[in-house]
Each structure stands twice: as structure tokens, then as C-alpha cells.
Amino acid sequence: MTRYKKQDPEMTRRRFINTALGASAAVGGLSLVSTLGGANPVFRLTPKKAPPMEGDVIVHADAAKYGQPVRVSELSDKLIRAWPMGKDDKGADVIRDGDPTSVLAVFRFPKGELKDPTKLDATIDGEIVVYGDRCTHAGCNVDNGTAPDGRNIMNCPCHSGQYEPREGAKVIGGPPSHPLPQLPVKLEGDKLVVTGFFLSVPYGYNKEEDWEKYTEKVEELLS
Ligand code: FES
């Protein structure tokens, strides 16, 4: 399970960045490939390539609004693609767009439409939900789609994978074997803020154990 320690966020951010960048520089990067078993070895933990994590603000990925915070008033049952935005070692905003697995899909549904296995306590008021937007089959970006009954769903353009965003992004068609990962969020003012790591395995991690080891390593570097 994801764990968090009480700590000065600025101190931990600096330590994280210094550790990641310093270690990478010291050994030339590639020799630091970890044995974590996932797609993202430790040396990739730069601010830009870090996964969505606690405190990140969700911002638009589309060119017209790139980097602007996603607002509640913009949301609907149609997918809005987004990135997490954190801070660098100088406290400046950094959009974590250096790893395609961090791309996000944001929705808002009328109350009551989000159902199990959606983790409702990781949504905003049971209405706003965020998922990883990278298809669990082969990693393409998932987009808007339409079900036979006309409701908006998520559709992968590569091999017609389909996901139901109202039910935990479960697979409802095509070859994906498991759902898109849900990202826990809360509202701070009018911004959507991340409260933890993806709740299940994103693309690139074969086993939950691999993802947990990776997030534990991220936490270790942040502590
Ligand atoms: S990559 Fe999405 S269905 Fe194959």
C-alpha cells in the first residue's frame, strides 16, 4: 500500500532530485538500471519523468491549454487528457511529461454514475475521477469512444480496446487484460490535486509487486 511520511516537502523534494540526478551523473545513467522489474528504473527519477504523486496539480495536456490547471467547470463524461505537474529543485513548476505512463484521463459524471470497482474515496465527491490514459494492452493513448447504447466510453485506437470509466475503467472490449489504473485525487481550491500513486498497475509493469517496489523506491528517495 502507498505510505506517506510527515516531512518538509521542500527538503524532501530537493533530496529526491539531488539523489536521482546525482546518482545518474555519477555512474553515467545506464549502469543504474535497477532490479525493480518495472519499466521505469531508478535513474529515470528526474522531476520530469517521475510518476504522478502526492501534491501534484493536474494540468491540461492538449496544446491549446497545455500546462493550465484542469478546472472542475471544464469536466464532463468526455475524456480530458492531462499531465501531473510537480516542482523541481528550485521550487519551479515542472510538468511530468517525460514518461508517457504519467499521462492522465479526467472525467466528471453525475453523482451516482461512478460505481464499483471505482474507488470512490479516491474521487472528488464521487463525481470526478482520474485514470492513467495509457492502454494496458500495448501502451497507446486511450481516447473518447461511444458504446452501442450511445454512452461515452474510453476507446483505444490501436486494437479497439474499450474501458468503462464509470466502473473503475474496467475492460469492456478488446484485448486489454486489466483496467486502467485509477489515480487518487482531491480538490484544493479550484485545482485537482493528486493524493497518491496509481492505485493499480499501470502499463509497463507486469505485476503489482513491481509497481509497489517502484513506488516504494520513489518514497524512499523522497524521505
Ligand atoms: S494498445 Fe490499446 S488495445 Fe492494444
Short mmCIF file of N, CA and C and ligand atoms in Angstrom, two decimals, residues 135-142 155-163 173-176, ligand 1:
data_model
loop_
_atom_site.label_atom_id
_atom_site.label_comp_id
_atom_site.label_asym_id
_atom_site.label_seq_id
_atom_site.Cartn_x
_atom_site.Cartn_y
_atom_site.Cartn_z
N CYS A 135 -3.03 2.74 -22.49
CA CYS A 135 -3.71 1.44 -22.58
C CYS A 135 -2.85 0.33 -21.98
N THR A 136 -3.47 -0.52 -21.18
CA THR A 136 -2.72 -1.59 -20.51
C THR A 136 -2.35 -2.72 -21.45
N HIS A 137 -2.88 -2.69 -22.70
CA HIS A 137 -2.52 -3.75 -23.65
C HIS A 137 -1.13 -3.52 -24.23
N ALA A 138 -0.94 -2.38 -24.91
CA ALA A 138 0.35 -2.13 -25.55
C ALA A 138 0.77 -0.67 -25.44
N GLY A 139 0.10 0.08 -24.60
CA GLY A 139 0.61 1.40 -24.25
C GLY A 139 0.15 2.57 -25.11
N CYS A 140 -0.82 2.38 -25.99
CA CYS A 140 -1.33 3.53 -26.77
C CYS A 140 -2.14 4.46 -25.86
N ASN A 141 -2.31 5.71 -26.31
CA ASN A 141 -3.19 6.63 -25.59
C ASN A 141 -4.64 6.26 -25.84
N VAL A 142 -5.41 6.17 -24.79
CA VAL A 142 -6.84 5.88 -24.89
C VAL A 142 -7.59 7.19 -25.12
N ASN A 155 -11.95 4.47 -25.59
CA ASN A 155 -11.62 3.59 -26.70
C ASN A 155 -10.14 3.72 -27.05
N CYS A 156 -9.50 2.59 -27.22
CA CYS A 156 -8.10 2.61 -27.63
C CYS A 156 -8.03 2.46 -29.15
N PRO A 157 -7.39 3.40 -29.84
CA PRO A 157 -7.37 3.37 -31.31
C PRO A 157 -6.47 2.28 -31.89
N CYS A 158 -5.62 1.67 -31.09
CA CYS A 158 -4.64 0.73 -31.66
C CYS A 158 -5.25 -0.64 -31.98
N HIS A 159 -5.96 -1.24 -31.00
CA HIS A 159 -6.54 -2.56 -31.23
C HIS A 159 -7.95 -2.64 -30.67
N SER A 160 -8.61 -1.48 -30.62
CA SER A 160 -10.03 -1.42 -30.22
C SER A 160 -10.30 -1.87 -28.79
N GLY A 161 -9.35 -1.68 -27.92
CA GLY A 161 -9.64 -1.92 -26.51
C GLY A 161 -10.66 -0.90 -26.01
N GLN A 162 -11.55 -1.32 -25.13
CA GLN A 162 -12.57 -0.42 -24.60
C GLN A 162 -12.61 -0.52 -23.07
N TYR A 163 -12.81 0.64 -22.46
CA TYR A 163 -12.85 0.71 -20.99
C TYR A 163 -14.09 1.50 -20.57
N GLY A 173 -14.09 -4.35 -23.72
CA GLY A 173 -13.94 -4.83 -25.09
C GLY A 173 -12.48 -4.84 -25.49
N GLY A 174 -12.16 -5.73 -26.45
CA GLY A 174 -10.81 -5.75 -26.99
C GLY A 174 -9.82 -6.52 -26.13
N PRO A 175 -8.55 -6.40 -26.48
CA PRO A 175 -7.54 -7.28 -25.89
C PRO A 175 -6.96 -6.90 -24.53
N PRO A 176 -7.16 -5.69 -23.99
CA PRO A 176 -6.51 -5.41 -22.70
C PRO A 176 -6.93 -6.43 -21.63
S1 FES B 1 -2.80 -0.83 -27.29
FE1 FES B 1 -4.82 -0.50 -26.67
S2 FES B 1 -5.93 -2.18 -27.41
FE2 FES B 1 -3.88 -2.58 -27.99
#
